[in-house]
């Protein structure tokens, strides 16, 4: 078991004073450089691991994509989710989707692709990307446990028109471990939104996937370039090691 590193942390109270406290910090092997994180202020965010993106007959397939390319992320996500549950950190799941009447779906989004397979059309898993339909739900392997918040988002970014930021701030979260699909679309958009809001993101490379392997690679490179302009990138094993060493 790795030693618990105690550091002196300072934060601004808003009253011209600073408060210091000793916090447990773990180092995650990440790029562009190893990251010291306070496990107690870290949350796991799993983006859009929905049947509509990963299973036949859903939105991903309707867009003409090879859905089998997303399967590689499932096993690593299962392992990280288990480690996060053991460590007792906040776990948040997101789902992309819309109201049944599509009032929250911009026409430019709905009007893409074959009309028979657009958002709202009836597919083998119910209406495509519509809340409450079987295809909209999270895959069984990663199904949320009781008490784990699920954010229903109408956009690519998990912060857009949701209460995610409020939830994270209320829990004092500083760092997000980010998993999910697809790397260059909803994962990247969410990481960029998080970065502008002051949250540090560690994207777990093997827990993300894309229908386009080259976009997965470039999506991760864009995050960690320029000294980590949007965040850090790590393998899931490094995050699991940090979570497993967390004090219970
Ligand atoms: N099509 C695609 O790559 N992604 C999406 O439409 N949504 C998410 O990434 N979740």
mmCIF file of N, CA, C and O in Angstrom, residues 1-6 24-27 245 247:
data_model
loop_
_atom_site.group_PDB
_atom_site.id
_atom_site.type_symbol
_atom_site.label_atom_id
_atom_site.label_comp_id
_atom_site.label_asym_id
_atom_site.label_seq_id
_atom_site.Cartn_x
_atom_site.Cartn_y
_atom_site.Cartn_z
ATOM 1 N N UNK A 1 0.853 -1.206 0.000
ATOM 2 C CA UNK A 1 0.000 0.000 0.000
ATOM 3 C C UNK A 1 0.889 1.256 0.000
ATOM 4 O O UNK A 1 1.817 1.372 0.787
ATOM 5 N N UNK A 2 0.607 2.156 -0.917
ATOM 6 C CA UNK A 2 1.408 3.384 -1.020
ATOM 7 C C UNK A 2 1.184 4.255 0.213
ATOM 8 O O UNK A 2 0.111 4.235 0.808
ATOM 9 N N UNK A 3 2.225 4.977 0.610
ATOM 10 C CA UNK A 3 2.062 5.839 1.794
ATOM 11 C C UNK A 3 1.093 6.986 1.521
ATOM 12 O O UNK A 3 0.971 7.438 0.385
ATOM 13 N N UNK A 4 0.434 7.432 2.555
ATOM 14 C CA UNK A 4 -0.426 8.608 2.421
ATOM 15 C C UNK A 4 0.460 9.839 2.547
ATOM 16 O O UNK A 4 1.174 10.004 3.535
ATOM 17 N N UNK A 5 0.429 10.658 1.525
ATOM 18 C CA UNK A 5 1.238 11.875 1.529
ATOM 19 C C UNK A 5 0.373 13.012 2.058
ATOM 20 O O UNK A 5 -0.706 13.281 1.538
ATOM 21 N N UNK A 6 0.835 13.628 3.115
ATOM 22 C CA UNK A 6 0.070 14.748 3.657
ATOM 23 C C UNK A 6 0.717 16.053 3.208
ATOM 24 O O UNK A 6 1.907 16.255 3.396
ATOM 25 N N UNK A 24 -5.121 14.099 2.346
ATOM 26 C CA UNK A 24 -4.468 12.934 1.753
ATOM 27 C C UNK A 24 -4.346 13.104 0.246
ATOM 28 O O UNK A 24 -5.327 13.351 -0.435
ATOM 29 N N UNK A 25 -3.142 12.982 -0.253
ATOM 30 C CA UNK A 25 -2.899 13.190 -1.676
ATOM 31 C C UNK A 25 -2.241 11.947 -2.264
ATOM 32 O O UNK A 25 -1.381 11.344 -1.623
ATOM 33 N N UNK A 26 -2.683 11.581 -3.425
ATOM 34 C CA UNK A 26 -2.067 10.461 -4.155
ATOM 35 C C UNK A 26 -1.546 10.972 -5.483
ATOM 36 O O UNK A 26 -2.116 11.894 -6.044
ATOM 37 N N UNK A 27 -0.522 10.320 -5.987
ATOM 38 C CA UNK A 27 -0.002 10.702 -7.293
ATOM 39 C C UNK A 27 -0.531 9.729 -8.355
ATOM 40 O O UNK A 27 -0.457 8.519 -8.179
ATOM 41 N N UNK A 245 -5.238 2.777 -3.161
ATOM 42 C CA UNK A 245 -4.397 3.176 -2.038
ATOM 43 C C UNK A 245 -5.077 4.192 -1.146
ATOM 44 O O UNK A 245 -4.537 4.586 -0.121
ATOM 45 N N UNK A 247 -7.231 5.959 1.633
ATOM 46 C CA UNK A 247 -7.640 5.525 2.961
ATOM 47 C C UNK A 247 -9.131 5.256 2.985
ATOM 48 O O UNK A 247 -9.891 5.966 2.344
#
